[in-house]
Short mmCIF file of C-alpha atoms in Angstrom, two decimals:
data_model
loop_
_atom_site.label_atom_id
_atom_site.label_comp_id
_atom_site.label_asym_id
_atom_site.label_seq_id
_atom_site.Cartn_x
_atom_site.Cartn_y
_atom_site.Cartn_z
CA UNK A 49 0.00 0.00 0.00
CA UNK A 50 1.08 3.61 -0.53
CA UNK A 51 1.32 5.39 2.79
CA UNK A 52 3.29 7.96 4.75
CA UNK A 53 6.37 6.57 6.43
CA UNK A 54 9.62 7.96 7.76
CA UNK A 55 12.92 7.98 5.93
CA UNK A 56 16.31 8.49 7.58
CA UNK A 57 19.19 10.32 5.88
CA UNK A 58 22.26 8.36 6.94
CA UNK A 59 24.56 11.18 5.85
CA UNK A 60 22.90 13.57 8.28
CA UNK A 61 22.43 11.05 11.10
CA UNK A 62 24.96 11.60 13.91
CA UNK A 63 24.17 8.36 15.71
CA UNK A 64 22.81 9.97 18.88
CA UNK A 65 20.05 7.35 19.20
CA UNK A 66 17.39 9.83 20.35
CA UNK A 67 15.01 8.80 17.57
CA UNK A 68 15.25 5.13 18.55
CA UNK A 69 14.42 6.06 22.15
CA UNK A 70 11.50 8.21 21.00
CA UNK A 71 10.05 5.44 18.81
CA UNK A 72 7.93 3.51 21.32
CA UNK A 73 6.82 1.11 18.57
CA UNK A 74 10.38 -0.20 18.13
CA UNK A 75 10.51 0.58 14.40
CA UNK A 76 13.90 2.33 14.66
CA UNK A 77 17.15 0.81 15.83
CA UNK A 78 20.85 1.62 15.76
CA UNK A 79 23.01 -0.28 13.26
CA UNK A 80 26.73 0.44 12.92
CA UNK A 81 26.29 3.76 14.69
CA UNK A 82 23.44 4.96 12.47
CA UNK A 83 19.68 5.03 12.94
CA UNK A 84 17.81 2.55 10.74
CA UNK A 85 14.13 1.90 10.06
CA UNK A 86 14.19 -1.78 11.02
CA UNK A 87 10.49 -2.61 10.72
CA UNK A 88 8.35 -0.67 8.25
CA UNK A 89 5.22 -2.39 9.62
CA UNK A 90 6.07 -1.01 13.09
CA UNK A 91 6.19 2.61 11.85
CA UNK A 92 2.80 4.27 12.44
CA UNK A 93 3.68 7.29 10.31
CA UNK A 94 2.84 9.79 13.07
CA UNK A 95 6.43 10.93 13.48
CA UNK A 96 7.08 11.06 17.23
CA UNK A 97 10.72 10.52 16.25
CA UNK A 98 10.96 13.66 14.09
CA UNK A 99 11.23 16.28 16.85
CA UNK A 100 13.69 14.04 18.72
CA UNK A 101 16.28 14.23 15.92
CA UNK A 102 18.67 17.15 16.56
CA UNK A 103 20.06 17.22 13.00
CA UNK A 104 16.88 16.89 10.92
CA UNK A 105 17.84 13.51 9.49
CA UNK A 106 14.27 12.14 9.63
CA UNK A 107 11.53 13.16 7.22
CA UNK A 108 8.29 11.74 5.87
CA UNK A 109 7.81 10.24 2.43
CA UNK A 110 4.89 8.68 0.60
CA UNK A 111 5.82 5.29 -0.82
CA UNK A 112 4.94 1.62 -0.99
CA UNK A 113 5.19 0.11 2.48
CA UNK A 114 3.50 -2.58 4.57
CA UNK A 115 0.51 -1.44 6.61
CA UNK A 116 1.15 -0.45 10.22
CA UNK A 117 0.67 -3.57 12.35
CA UNK A 118 -0.49 -2.28 15.74
CA UNK A 119 -1.18 -5.77 17.09
CA UNK A 120 2.37 -6.91 16.28
CA UNK A 121 3.82 -3.79 17.90
CA UNK A 122 1.87 -4.35 21.12
CA UNK A 123 2.82 -8.02 21.16
CA UNK A 124 6.50 -7.14 20.74
CA UNK A 125 6.31 -4.56 23.50
CA UNK A 126 4.66 -7.07 25.82
CA UNK A 127 7.35 -9.69 25.12
CA UNK A 128 10.16 -7.27 25.81
CA UNK A 129 8.47 -5.40 28.64
CA UNK A 130 8.99 -2.24 26.62
CA UNK A 131 6.95 0.83 25.95
CA UNK A 132 7.58 4.19 27.53
CA UNK A 133 6.00 4.10 31.02
CA UNK A 134 5.06 7.74 30.64
CA UNK A 135 3.08 7.04 27.47
CA UNK A 136 1.03 4.08 28.70
CA UNK A 137 -2.65 4.86 28.58
CA UNK A 138 -4.33 5.03 31.96
CA UNK A 139 -7.72 6.06 33.26
CA UNK A 140 -7.27 7.92 36.55
CA UNK A 141 -9.89 7.19 39.19
CA UNK A 142 -10.44 10.00 41.66
CA UNK A 143 -11.86 9.66 45.16
CA UNK A 144 -14.69 12.18 45.52
CA UNK A 145 -13.74 15.12 47.69
CA UNK A 146 -15.10 14.92 51.23
CA UNK A 147 -17.72 17.34 52.47
CA UNK A 148 -15.38 18.52 55.20
CA UNK A 149 -12.85 21.36 55.07
CA UNK A 150 -10.84 21.44 51.82
CA UNK A 151 -7.17 21.35 52.70
CA UNK A 152 -5.92 21.36 49.13
CA UNK A 153 -7.30 21.43 45.63
CA UNK A 154 -7.93 18.08 43.95
CA UNK A 155 -6.66 17.27 40.49
CA UNK A 156 -9.36 16.89 37.84
CA UNK A 157 -7.14 15.02 35.37
CA UNK A 158 -8.94 11.88 34.23
CA UNK A 159 -6.41 10.13 31.98
CA UNK A 160 -2.75 9.71 31.09
CA UNK A 161 -0.74 10.59 29.03
CA UNK A 162 -1.68 14.19 28.35
CA UNK A 163 0.96 15.23 25.81
CA UNK A 164 -0.47 15.22 22.29
CA UNK A 165 2.73 13.60 21.01
CA UNK A 166 2.41 10.70 23.46
CA UNK A 167 -1.34 10.18 23.48
CA UNK A 168 -2.57 7.18 21.46
CA UNK A 169 -4.75 7.85 18.44
CA UNK A 170 -7.30 5.39 19.76
CA UNK A 171 -7.97 4.93 23.47
CA UNK A 172 -11.12 3.83 25.33
CA UNK A 173 -11.33 7.12 27.22
CA UNK A 174 -11.73 9.05 23.94
CA UNK A 175 -15.09 7.44 23.19
CA UNK A 176 -18.02 9.78 23.93
CA UNK A 177 -15.54 12.22 25.47
CA UNK A 178 -15.46 15.97 25.76
CA UNK A 179 -11.87 16.74 24.79
CA UNK A 180 -9.79 19.68 25.98
CA UNK A 181 -6.85 20.58 23.74
CA UNK A 182 -4.73 23.06 25.66
CA UNK A 183 -1.53 24.98 25.18
CA UNK A 184 0.68 23.90 28.05
CA UNK A 185 1.15 27.46 29.36
CA UNK A 186 -2.58 27.92 29.98
CA UNK A 187 -2.63 25.89 33.18
CA UNK A 188 0.06 28.14 34.64
CA UNK A 189 -1.56 31.38 33.56
CA UNK A 190 -5.18 30.60 34.55
CA UNK A 191 -5.46 29.92 38.27
CA UNK A 192 -8.63 27.81 38.25
CA UNK A 193 -7.68 25.73 35.23
CA UNK A 194 -8.52 22.30 36.68
CA UNK A 195 -11.99 23.25 37.84
CA UNK A 196 -12.96 25.42 34.86
CA UNK A 197 -11.33 23.49 31.99
CA UNK A 198 -10.00 20.03 32.87
CA UNK A 199 -12.99 18.85 34.91
CA UNK A 200 -15.10 16.45 32.85
CA UNK A 201 -12.68 16.46 29.92
CA UNK A 202 -10.05 14.24 28.40
CA UNK A 203 -7.05 16.57 28.37
CA UNK A 204 -4.41 16.84 25.65
CA UNK A 205 -1.65 19.45 25.83
CA UNK A 206 1.15 20.72 23.64
CA UNK A 207 3.14 23.72 22.47
CA UNK A 208 3.20 24.21 18.69
CA UNK A 209 6.30 26.40 18.93
CA UNK A 210 8.52 24.33 21.21
CA UNK A 211 7.38 20.93 19.93
CA UNK A 212 8.17 22.09 16.37
CA UNK A 213 5.49 19.83 14.93
CA UNK A 214 2.01 20.34 13.50
CA UNK A 215 -0.55 18.38 15.48
CA UNK A 216 -3.26 18.60 12.82
CA UNK A 217 -2.84 15.14 11.34
CA UNK A 218 -2.70 13.27 14.65
CA UNK A 219 -5.62 15.20 16.11
CA UNK A 220 -7.55 14.60 12.90
CA UNK A 221 -7.01 10.86 13.29
CA UNK A 222 -8.20 11.02 16.89
CA UNK A 223 -11.37 12.86 15.93
CA UNK A 224 -12.03 10.58 12.97
CA UNK A 225 -11.63 7.28 14.84
CA UNK A 226 -13.31 8.17 18.13
CA UNK A 227 -16.83 9.34 18.95
CA UNK A 228 -15.68 12.63 20.47
CA UNK A 229 -18.65 14.72 21.65
CA UNK A 230 -17.02 18.12 21.78
CA UNK A 231 -13.68 19.91 21.62
CA UNK A 232 -12.54 22.83 23.74
CA UNK A 233 -9.34 24.65 22.81
CA UNK A 234 -7.53 26.61 25.53
CA UNK A 235 -4.72 28.77 24.19
CA UNK A 236 -2.75 31.82 25.21
CA UNK A 237 -3.27 35.18 23.52
CA UNK A 238 0.34 35.25 22.26
CA UNK A 239 0.60 34.86 18.45
CA UNK A 240 2.64 31.63 18.42
CA UNK A 241 -0.15 29.91 20.37
CA UNK A 242 -2.43 30.42 17.37
CA UNK A 243 -0.71 27.39 15.85
CA UNK A 244 -2.60 25.15 18.24
CA UNK A 245 -5.96 26.61 17.28
CA UNK A 246 -5.03 26.35 13.58
CA UNK A 247 -4.10 22.68 14.02
CA UNK A 248 -7.45 21.96 15.69
CA UNK A 249 -9.32 23.72 12.91
CA UNK A 250 -7.46 21.57 10.36
CA UNK A 251 -8.11 18.43 12.39
CA UNK A 252 -11.83 19.16 12.58
CA UNK A 253 -11.95 19.64 8.80
CA UNK A 254 -9.98 16.43 8.20
CA UNK A 255 -12.14 14.38 10.56
CA UNK A 256 -15.19 14.59 8.30
CA UNK A 257 -17.37 14.94 11.40
CA UNK A 258 -19.45 17.78 12.82
CA UNK A 259 -18.01 18.27 16.30
CA UNK A 260 -18.90 21.32 18.43
CA UNK A 261 -15.77 23.31 19.23
CA UNK A 262 -15.12 26.29 21.50
CA UNK A 263 -11.90 28.30 21.79
CA UNK A 264 -10.94 30.06 25.03
CA UNK A 265 -8.13 32.60 24.74
CA UNK A 266 -6.28 33.33 27.97
CA UNK A 267 -4.21 36.45 28.58
CA UNK A 268 -0.77 36.45 30.13
CA UNK A 269 -2.36 38.22 33.10
CA UNK A 270 -4.47 35.13 33.78
CA UNK A 271 -7.86 36.37 32.61
CA UNK A 272 -9.98 34.89 29.81
CA UNK A 273 -9.70 37.41 26.99
CA UNK A 274 -12.53 35.91 24.94
CA UNK A 275 -14.39 32.76 24.04
CA UNK A 276 -15.63 31.90 20.57
CA UNK A 277 -17.23 28.97 18.77
CA UNK A 278 -15.64 27.58 15.61
#
């Protein structure tokens, strides 16, 4: 089949091994001091390895390649006890707050991982979910972020500037393959944060589904500058 898959420029590769560590599917390995795509059927084409490469040796190409074999990847990870612990999908069960005095605020996070780059395209908690897609600075700027935004949502975060990757394709896959009820975007008012909103707009268009979406723009002073529906 013709599909998107990574290609590695051996001339540019410096042998640091960061891409192999970033590839949780085990598609990339080190051979004679250079990164190699060892299993084409283990490459999901989402490119978590791209931002890990410090020399830009990894790019995408469209070519004939075996289909991504998710079952084989999971079986291999189970055999080897591999898989990044921080990227393993978890549903977080919270004990309801007591009716007594509140000594500290309770987290409203309902799942893990939260980074867009680490989150699986398909996960049980995405079904019938209200999804929050947030710029990672928003939780620091807006004091009541857990109660006003995270509560009742599956939360995905990222920074389009620092991650140096467009999330549109991965988010589009998530919205296409899961019965997401709604999307809320929380972003900062700074211009570079508009990349997150743009990626969500693209993802919604690519999903082929009509999904209600609201954008909340937060100022650096911690107030909500405006809300709008897209």
